[in-house]
Amino acid sequence: AGYCEGGYITALALWSNNLVGALPPETGALSSLRTLSLFDNKLNMALPKSLVRLDMLGRLYVQRNNFKADLDYLCEMPRLKAFAADCGKRKGVKCSCCNRCGVNKRLDKEDMQGGW
């Protein structure tokens, strides 16, 4: 699911879609994207570095996937206020700017709907 304003994609809600593999680097070209929700999938590759080009992105939810990575490069994004991942040594994602580790599916869906 997604949401558009003025012909531009501002939100992508792809949670619980059994996505496997990697997020395509072309995702970084969605310059109006403000919310990206990919939690509860089977992504097994780190997020593409092209996401740092998403200057409008304020919410990023990538928890409950199968990748282990250092996502600190995303911490430079100026508007990123809500960032959830499987952070910590046991989970395998390094993220010094994540403000939520793990997932509460009900709350995240409410956050997504409220963000549109």
mmCIF file of N, CA and C in Angstrom:
data_model
loop_
_atom_site.group_PDB
_atom_site.id
_atom_site.type_symbol
_atom_site.label_atom_id
_atom_site.label_comp_id
_atom_site.label_asym_id
_atom_site.label_seq_id
_atom_site.Cartn_x
_atom_site.Cartn_y
_atom_site.Cartn_z
ATOM 1 N N ALA A 1 0.850 -1.176 0.000
ATOM 2 C CA ALA A 1 0.000 0.000 0.000
ATOM 3 C C ALA A 1 0.891 1.233 0.000
ATOM 4 N N GLY A 2 0.348 2.290 -0.462
ATOM 5 C CA GLY A 2 1.096 3.535 -0.503
ATOM 6 C C GLY A 2 0.152 4.717 -0.428
ATOM 7 N N TYR A 3 0.731 5.884 -0.357
ATOM 8 C CA TYR A 3 -0.045 7.101 -0.289
ATOM 9 C C TYR A 3 0.659 8.145 -1.139
ATOM 10 N N CYS A 4 -0.117 8.885 -1.896
ATOM 11 C CA CYS A 4 0.431 9.921 -2.772
ATOM 12 C C CYS A 4 -0.188 11.269 -2.451
ATOM 13 N N GLU A 5 0.598 12.309 -2.648
ATOM 14 C CA GLU A 5 0.118 13.685 -2.548
ATOM 15 C C GLU A 5 0.667 14.439 -3.745
ATOM 16 N N GLY A 6 -0.204 15.077 -4.482
ATOM 17 C CA GLY A 6 0.230 15.868 -5.629
ATOM 18 C C GLY A 6 0.971 15.058 -6.677
ATOM 19 N N GLY A 7 0.653 13.774 -6.788
ATOM 20 C CA GLY A 7 1.306 12.921 -7.765
ATOM 21 C C GLY A 7 2.632 12.331 -7.316
ATOM 22 N N TYR A 8 3.020 12.547 -6.061
ATOM 23 C CA TYR A 8 4.275 12.023 -5.535
ATOM 24 C C TYR A 8 3.999 11.012 -4.425
ATOM 25 N N ILE A 9 4.766 9.943 -4.404
ATOM 26 C CA ILE A 9 4.634 8.926 -3.353
ATOM 27 C C ILE A 9 5.218 9.480 -2.066
ATOM 28 N N THR A 10 4.390 9.563 -1.022
ATOM 29 C CA THR A 10 4.859 10.084 0.262
ATOM 30 C C THR A 10 4.949 9.000 1.337
ATOM 31 N N ALA A 11 4.303 7.854 1.117
ATOM 32 C CA ALA A 11 4.370 6.768 2.099
ATOM 33 C C ALA A 11 4.266 5.423 1.392
ATOM 34 N N LEU A 12 5.088 4.477 1.839
ATOM 35 C CA LEU A 12 5.007 3.090 1.387
ATOM 36 C C LEU A 12 4.842 2.212 2.614
ATOM 37 N N ALA A 13 3.761 1.470 2.648
ATOM 38 C CA ALA A 13 3.478 0.568 3.764
ATOM 39 C C ALA A 13 3.538 -0.863 3.229
ATOM 40 N N LEU A 14 4.686 -1.488 3.378
ATOM 41 C CA LEU A 14 4.914 -2.824 2.830
ATOM 42 C C LEU A 14 5.139 -3.851 3.931
ATOM 43 N N TRP A 15 4.565 -3.618 5.110
ATOM 44 C CA TRP A 15 4.769 -4.544 6.216
ATOM 45 C C TRP A 15 4.044 -5.863 5.947
ATOM 46 N N SER A 16 4.604 -6.927 6.474
ATOM 47 C CA SER A 16 4.011 -8.276 6.430
ATOM 48 C C SER A 16 3.623 -8.705 5.019
ATOM 49 N N ASN A 17 4.521 -8.498 4.060
ATOM 50 C CA ASN A 17 4.274 -8.898 2.676
ATOM 51 C C ASN A 17 5.170 -10.036 2.225
ATOM 52 N N ASN A 18 5.898 -10.656 3.136
ATOM 53 C CA ASN A 18 6.828 -11.740 2.797
ATOM 54 C C ASN A 18 7.852 -11.315 1.753
ATOM 55 N N LEU A 19 8.281 -10.061 1.804
ATOM 56 C CA LEU A 19 9.321 -9.590 0.890
ATOM 57 C C LEU A 19 10.626 -10.292 1.221
ATOM 58 N N VAL A 20 11.329 -10.764 0.208
ATOM 59 C CA VAL A 20 12.567 -11.519 0.381
ATOM 60 C C VAL A 20 13.667 -10.830 -0.424
ATOM 61 N N GLY A 21 14.894 -10.898 0.087
ATOM 62 C CA GLY A 21 16.027 -10.364 -0.660
ATOM 63 C C GLY A 21 16.399 -8.980 -0.206
ATOM 64 N N ALA A 22 16.499 -8.062 -1.175
ATOM 65 C CA ALA A 22 16.972 -6.711 -0.886
ATOM 66 C C ALA A 22 15.961 -5.680 -1.365
ATOM 67 N N LEU A 23 15.975 -4.551 -0.704
ATOM 68 C CA LEU A 23 15.212 -3.400 -1.161
ATOM 69 C C LEU A 23 15.994 -2.796 -2.328
ATOM 70 N N PRO A 24 15.351 -2.530 -3.460
ATOM 71 C CA PRO A 24 16.105 -2.010 -4.608
ATOM 72 C C PRO A 24 16.672 -0.619 -4.335
ATOM 73 N N PRO A 25 17.877 -0.349 -4.825
ATOM 74 C CA PRO A 25 18.485 0.965 -4.597
ATOM 75 C C PRO A 25 17.665 2.094 -5.203
ATOM 76 N N GLU A 26 16.830 1.806 -6.175
ATOM 77 C CA GLU A 26 15.982 2.827 -6.792
ATOM 78 C C GLU A 26 14.999 3.442 -5.803
ATOM 79 N N THR A 27 14.784 2.785 -4.673
ATOM 80 C CA THR A 27 13.911 3.334 -3.638
ATOM 81 C C THR A 27 14.423 4.709 -3.201
ATOM 82 N N GLY A 28 15.722 4.906 -3.263
ATOM 83 C CA GLY A 28 16.321 6.182 -2.889
ATOM 84 C C GLY A 28 15.962 7.324 -3.827
ATOM 85 N N ALA A 29 15.294 7.028 -4.931
ATOM 86 C CA ALA A 29 14.874 8.071 -5.875
ATOM 87 C C ALA A 29 13.475 8.603 -5.565
ATOM 88 N N LEU A 30 12.806 8.042 -4.567
ATOM 89 C CA LEU A 30 11.454 8.497 -4.194
ATOM 90 C C LEU A 30 11.591 9.729 -3.303
ATOM 91 N N SER A 31 11.915 10.839 -3.911
ATOM 92 C CA SER A 31 12.341 12.040 -3.177
ATOM 93 C C SER A 31 11.291 12.640 -2.251
ATOM 94 N N SER A 32 10.023 12.312 -2.430
ATOM 95 C CA SER A 32 8.973 12.861 -1.568
ATOM 96 C C SER A 32 8.567 11.911 -0.450
ATOM 97 N N LEU A 33 9.223 10.765 -0.370
ATOM 98 C CA LEU A 33 8.862 9.750 0.621
ATOM 99 C C LEU A 33 9.093 10.266 2.032
ATOM 100 N N ARG A 34 8.054 10.199 2.859
ATOM 101 C CA ARG A 34 8.143 10.622 4.259
ATOM 102 C C ARG A 34 8.067 9.450 5.226
ATOM 103 N N THR A 35 7.410 8.343 4.797
ATOM 104 C CA THR A 35 7.262 7.166 5.649
ATOM 105 C C THR A 35 7.551 5.921 4.827
ATOM 106 N N LEU A 36 8.420 5.061 5.369
ATOM 107 C CA LEU A 36 8.735 3.783 4.737
ATOM 108 C C LEU A 36 8.642 2.702 5.788
ATOM 109 N N SER A 37 7.686 1.787 5.607
ATOM 110 C CA SER A 37 7.472 0.719 6.576
ATOM 111 C C SER A 37 7.692 -0.626 5.903
ATOM 112 N N LEU A 38 8.738 -1.310 6.329
ATOM 113 C CA LEU A 38 9.114 -2.609 5.761
ATOM 114 C C LEU A 38 9.153 -3.700 6.816
ATOM 115 N N PHE A 39 8.597 -3.443 7.992
ATOM 116 C CA PHE A 39 8.758 -4.416 9.072
ATOM 117 C C PHE A 39 7.979 -5.698 8.810
ATOM 118 N N ASP A 40 8.437 -6.760 9.462
ATOM 119 C CA ASP A 40 7.807 -8.085 9.406
ATOM 120 C C ASP A 40 7.827 -8.657 7.990
ATOM 121 N N ASN A 41 9.019 -8.673 7.395
ATOM 122 C CA ASN A 41 9.243 -9.298 6.099
ATOM 123 C C ASN A 41 10.412 -10.258 6.220
ATOM 124 N N LYS A 42 11.016 -10.619 5.113
ATOM 125 C CA LYS A 42 12.151 -11.538 5.118
ATOM 126 C C LYS A 42 13.325 -10.950 4.347
ATOM 127 N N LEU A 43 13.466 -9.623 4.426
ATOM 128 C CA LEU A 43 14.593 -8.981 3.764
ATOM 129 C C LEU A 43 15.880 -9.489 4.404
ATOM 130 N N ASN A 44 16.825 -9.929 3.581
ATOM 131 C CA ASN A 44 18.052 -10.501 4.142
ATOM 132 C C ASN A 44 19.311 -9.760 3.705
ATOM 133 N N MET A 45 19.141 -8.599 3.127
ATOM 134 C CA MET A 45 20.267 -7.764 2.737
ATOM 135 C C MET A 45 20.090 -6.395 3.401
ATOM 136 N N ALA A 46 21.190 -5.759 3.716
ATOM 137 C CA ALA A 46 21.126 -4.428 4.353
ATOM 138 C C ALA A 46 20.396 -3.446 3.445
ATOM 139 N N LEU A 47 19.865 -2.409 4.043
ATOM 140 C CA LEU A 47 19.174 -1.379 3.277
ATOM 141 C C LEU A 47 20.159 -0.652 2.371
ATOM 142 N N PRO A 48 19.717 -0.262 1.174
ATOM 143 C CA PRO A 48 20.638 0.407 0.253
ATOM 144 C C PRO A 48 21.057 1.786 0.765
ATOM 145 N N LYS A 49 22.294 2.135 0.523
ATOM 146 C CA LYS A 49 22.798 3.445 0.961
ATOM 147 C C LYS A 49 22.120 4.583 0.222
ATOM 148 N N SER A 50 21.445 4.288 -0.871
ATOM 149 C CA SER A 50 20.732 5.328 -1.620
ATOM 150 C C SER A 50 19.598 5.944 -0.802
ATOM 151 N N LEU A 51 19.186 5.281 0.285
ATOM 152 C CA LEU A 51 18.117 5.839 1.123
ATOM 153 C C LEU A 51 18.513 7.169 1.750
ATOM 154 N N VAL A 52 19.801 7.431 1.891
ATOM 155 C CA VAL A 52 20.226 8.698 2.494
ATOM 156 C C VAL A 52 19.816 9.890 1.637
ATOM 157 N N ARG A 53 19.452 9.663 0.386
ATOM 158 C CA ARG A 53 18.994 10.750 -0.493
ATOM 159 C C ARG A 53 17.546 11.146 -0.202
ATOM 160 N N LEU A 54 16.864 10.409 0.652
ATOM 161 C CA LEU A 54 15.455 10.688 0.965
ATOM 162 C C LEU A 54 15.383 11.789 2.023
ATOM 163 N N ASP A 55 15.546 13.006 1.590
ATOM 164 C CA ASP A 55 15.604 14.153 2.505
ATOM 165 C C ASP A 55 14.325 14.370 3.300
ATOM 166 N N MET A 56 13.193 13.894 2.800
ATOM 167 C CA MET A 56 11.907 14.108 3.474
ATOM 168 C C MET A 56 11.554 12.976 4.436
ATOM 169 N N LEU A 57 12.307 11.871 4.418
ATOM 170 C CA LEU A 57 11.942 10.693 5.212
ATOM 171 C C LEU A 57 12.003 10.998 6.709
ATOM 172 N N GLY A 58 10.884 10.797 7.378
ATOM 173 C CA GLY A 58 10.801 11.044 8.813
ATOM 174 C C GLY A 58 10.522 9.795 9.628
ATOM 175 N N ARG A 59 10.008 8.737 8.964
ATOM 176 C CA ARG A 59 9.673 7.495 9.668
ATOM 177 C C ARG A 59 10.178 6.311 8.858
ATOM 178 N N LEU A 60 10.950 5.463 9.518
ATOM 179 C CA LEU A 60 11.515 4.279 8.880
ATOM 180 C C LEU A 60 11.370 3.099 9.834
ATOM 181 N N TYR A 61 10.642 2.084 9.391
ATOM 182 C CA TYR A 61 10.387 0.892 10.204
ATOM 183 C C TYR A 61 10.914 -0.332 9.469
ATOM 184 N N VAL A 62 11.992 -0.917 9.962
ATOM 185 C CA VAL A 62 12.611 -2.066 9.284
ATOM 186 C C VAL A 62 12.801 -3.274 10.203
ATOM 187 N N GLN A 63 12.169 -3.272 11.348
ATOM 188 C CA GLN A 63 12.335 -4.372 12.291
ATOM 189 C C GLN A 63 11.645 -5.647 11.785
ATOM 190 N N ARG A 64 12.027 -6.759 12.398
ATOM 191 C CA ARG A 64 11.498 -8.095 12.080
ATOM 192 C C ARG A 64 11.771 -8.488 10.634
ATOM 193 N N ASN A 65 13.035 -8.352 10.247
ATOM 194 C CA ASN A 65 13.532 -8.845 8.973
ATOM 195 C C ASN A 65 14.714 -9.755 9.267
ATOM 196 N N ASN A 66 15.402 -10.221 8.246
ATOM 197 C CA ASN A 66 16.466 -11.211 8.433
ATOM 198 C C ASN A 66 17.860 -10.689 8.120
ATOM 199 N N PHE A 67 18.075 -9.383 8.143
ATOM 200 C CA PHE A 67 19.404 -8.886 7.835
ATOM 201 C C PHE A 67 20.134 -8.428 9.083
ATOM 202 N N LYS A 68 21.451 -8.484 9.001
ATOM 203 C CA LYS A 68 22.331 -7.969 10.044
ATOM 204 C C LYS A 68 23.207 -6.935 9.363
ATOM 205 N N ALA A 69 23.241 -5.736 9.922
ATOM 206 C CA ALA A 69 23.976 -4.667 9.249
ATOM 207 C C ALA A 69 24.217 -3.496 10.182
ATOM 208 N N ASP A 70 25.114 -2.639 9.752
ATOM 209 C CA ASP A 70 25.356 -1.370 10.410
ATOM 210 C C ASP A 70 24.545 -0.328 9.649
ATOM 211 N N LEU A 71 23.523 0.231 10.273
ATOM 212 C CA LEU A 71 22.647 1.206 9.623
ATOM 213 C C LEU A 71 22.938 2.632 10.068
ATOM 214 N N ASP A 72 24.072 2.845 10.701
ATOM 215 C CA ASP A 72 24.395 4.186 11.196
ATOM 216 C C ASP A 72 24.485 5.224 10.080
ATOM 217 N N TYR A 73 24.741 4.805 8.842
ATOM 218 C CA TYR A 73 24.787 5.776 7.746
ATOM 219 C C TYR A 73 23.439 6.473 7.558
ATOM 220 N N LEU A 74 22.357 5.852 8.019
ATOM 221 C CA LEU A 74 21.036 6.469 7.910
ATOM 222 C C LEU A 74 20.803 7.528 8.992
ATOM 223 N N CYS A 75 21.640 7.548 9.996
ATOM 224 C CA CYS A 75 21.488 8.512 11.090
ATOM 225 C C CYS A 75 21.753 9.943 10.643
ATOM 226 N N GLU A 76 22.340 10.121 9.490
ATOM 227 C CA GLU A 76 22.628 11.457 8.975
ATOM 228 C C GLU A 76 21.403 12.108 8.334
ATOM 229 N N MET A 77 20.328 11.379 8.196
ATOM 230 C CA MET A 77 19.133 11.907 7.539
ATOM 231 C C MET A 77 18.485 12.948 8.454
ATOM 232 N N PRO A 78 18.346 14.187 7.985
ATOM 233 C CA PRO A 78 17.945 15.292 8.857
ATOM 234 C C PRO A 78 16.543 15.198 9.441
ATOM 235 N N ARG A 79 15.609 14.604 8.758
ATOM 236 C CA ARG A 79 14.220 14.577 9.242
ATOM 237 C C ARG A 79 13.818 13.244 9.862
ATOM 238 N N LEU A 80 14.730 12.290 9.941
ATOM 239 C CA LEU A 80 14.400 10.968 10.462
ATOM 240 C C LEU A 80 14.181 11.037 11.970
ATOM 241 N N LYS A 81 12.921 10.994 12.375
ATOM 242 C CA LYS A 81 12.552 11.119 13.789
ATOM 243 C C LYS A 81 12.104 9.788 14.396
ATOM 244 N N ALA A 82 11.504 8.917 13.600
ATOM 245 C CA ALA A 82 11.060 7.602 14.072
ATOM 246 C C ALA A 82 11.798 6.552 13.254
ATOM 247 N N PHE A 83 12.680 5.812 13.928
ATOM 248 C CA PHE A 83 13.516 4.814 13.257
ATOM 249 C C PHE A 83 13.514 3.567 14.117
ATOM 250 N N ALA A 84 12.905 2.501 13.618
ATOM 251 C CA ALA A 84 12.809 1.244 14.364
ATOM 252 C C ALA A 84 13.510 0.141 13.589
ATOM 253 N N ALA A 85 14.323 -0.644 14.311
ATOM 254 C CA ALA A 85 15.056 -1.751 13.703
ATOM 255 C C ALA A 85 15.296 -2.823 14.763
ATOM 256 N N ASP A 86 15.833 -3.947 14.331
ATOM 257 C CA ASP A 86 16.202 -5.022 15.251
ATOM 258 C C ASP A 86 17.601 -4.739 15.776
ATOM 259 N N CYS A 87 17.713 -3.690 16.580
ATOM 260 C CA CYS A 87 19.019 -3.246 17.026
ATOM 261 C C CYS A 87 19.499 -4.011 18.258
ATOM 262 N N GLY A 88 20.787 -3.939 18.456
ATOM 263 C CA GLY A 88 21.422 -4.603 19.583
ATOM 264 C C GLY A 88 22.257 -5.779 19.128
ATOM 265 N N LYS A 89 23.148 -6.211 19.992
ATOM 266 C CA LYS A 89 24.060 -7.297 19.638
ATOM 267 C C LYS A 89 23.333 -8.591 19.306
ATOM 268 N N ARG A 90 22.293 -8.914 20.041
ATOM 269 C CA ARG A 90 21.574 -10.171 19.793
ATOM 270 C C ARG A 90 20.785 -10.138 18.487
ATOM 271 N N LYS A 91 20.281 -8.980 18.125
ATOM 272 C CA LYS A 91 19.459 -8.870 16.920
ATOM 273 C C LYS A 91 20.298 -8.675 15.666
ATOM 274 N N GLY A 92 21.462 -8.041 15.788
ATOM 275 C CA GLY A 92 22.369 -7.942 14.665
ATOM 276 C C GLY A 92 22.352 -6.661 13.873
ATOM 277 N N VAL A 93 21.575 -5.669 14.281
ATOM 278 C CA VAL A 93 21.552 -4.400 13.560
ATOM 279 C C VAL A 93 22.163 -3.322 14.449
ATOM 280 N N LYS A 94 23.200 -2.673 13.927
ATOM 281 C CA LYS A 94 23.810 -1.550 14.644
ATOM 282 C C LYS A 94 23.104 -0.287 14.177
ATOM 283 N N CYS A 95 22.598 0.452 15.137
ATOM 284 C CA CYS A 95 21.837 1.650 14.799
ATOM 285 C C CYS A 95 21.859 2.582 16.007
ATOM 286 N N SER A 96 22.775 3.527 15.995
ATOM 287 C CA SER A 96 22.913 4.409 17.156
ATOM 288 C C SER A 96 21.796 5.443 17.248
ATOM 289 N N CYS A 97 21.047 5.648 16.174
ATOM 290 C CA CYS A 97 19.975 6.650 16.208
ATOM 291 C C CYS A 97 18.578 6.034 16.219
ATOM 292 N N CYS A 98 18.478 4.707 16.272
ATOM 293 C CA CYS A 98 17.155 4.086 16.348
ATOM 294 C C CYS A 98 16.487 4.484 17.660
ATOM 295 N N ASN A 99 15.220 4.815 17.594
ATOM 296 C CA ASN A 99 14.528 5.160 18.825
ATOM 297 C C ASN A 99 13.527 4.095 19.235
ATOM 298 N N ARG A 100 13.505 2.984 18.494
ATOM 299 C CA ARG A 100 12.693 1.839 18.904
ATOM 300 C C ARG A 100 13.372 0.571 18.394
ATOM 301 N N CYS A 101 13.636 -0.351 19.305
ATOM 302 C CA CYS A 101 14.220 -1.634 18.925
ATOM 303 C C CYS A 101 13.159 -2.712 19.097
ATOM 304 N N GLY A 102 13.015 -3.553 18.094
ATOM 305 C CA GLY A 102 11.978 -4.566 18.121
ATOM 306 C C GLY A 102 10.707 -4.027 17.511
ATOM 307 N N VAL A 103 9.601 -4.720 17.751
ATOM 308 C CA VAL A 103 8.354 -4.331 17.082
ATOM 309 C C VAL A 103 7.158 -4.509 17.998
ATOM 310 N N ASN A 104 6.273 -3.588 17.912
ATOM 311 C CA ASN A 104 4.928 -3.730 18.451
ATOM 312 C C ASN A 104 4.037 -3.466 17.245
ATOM 313 N N LYS A 105 3.573 -4.528 16.617
ATOM 314 C CA LYS A 105 2.871 -4.415 15.337
ATOM 315 C C LYS A 105 1.679 -3.464 15.419
ATOM 316 N N ARG A 106 0.905 -3.552 16.470
ATOM 317 C CA ARG A 106 -0.281 -2.691 16.587
ATOM 318 C C ARG A 106 0.124 -1.226 16.618
ATOM 319 N N LEU A 107 1.125 -0.889 17.431
ATOM 320 C CA LEU A 107 1.553 0.501 17.528
ATOM 321 C C LEU A 107 2.154 0.994 16.226
ATOM 322 N N ASP A 108 2.946 0.162 15.555
ATOM 323 C CA ASP A 108 3.562 0.597 14.318
ATOM 324 C C ASP A 108 2.519 0.852 13.236
ATOM 325 N N LYS A 109 1.491 0.039 13.154
ATOM 326 C CA LYS A 109 0.443 0.275 12.172
ATOM 327 C C LYS A 109 -0.288 1.576 12.480
ATOM 328 N N GLU A 110 -0.512 1.843 13.760
ATOM 329 C CA GLU A 110 -1.144 3.112 14.130
ATOM 330 C C GLU A 110 -0.252 4.277 13.762
ATOM 331 N N ASP A 111 1.063 4.160 13.995
ATOM 332 C CA ASP A 111 2.001 5.208 13.618
ATOM 333 C C ASP A 111 1.953 5.451 12.118
ATOM 334 N N MET A 112 1.906 4.380 11.345
ATOM 335 C CA MET A 112 1.888 4.515 9.890
ATOM 336 C C MET A 112 0.627 5.260 9.460
ATOM 337 N N GLN A 113 -0.502 4.874 9.997
ATOM 338 C CA GLN A 113 -1.756 5.513 9.587
ATOM 339 C C GLN A 113 -1.787 6.973 10.024
ATOM 340 N N GLY A 114 -1.245 7.249 11.191
ATOM 341 C CA GLY A 114 -1.208 8.620 11.677
ATOM 342 C C GLY A 114 -0.242 9.492 10.898
ATOM 343 N N GLY A 115 0.742 8.856 10.260
ATOM 344 C CA GLY A 115 1.749 9.609 9.516
ATOM 345 C C GLY A 115 1.282 10.051 8.155
ATOM 346 N N TRP A 116 0.120 9.622 7.722
ATOM 347 C CA TRP A 116 -0.362 10.000 6.392
ATOM 348 C C TRP A 116 -1.238 11.160 6.571
#
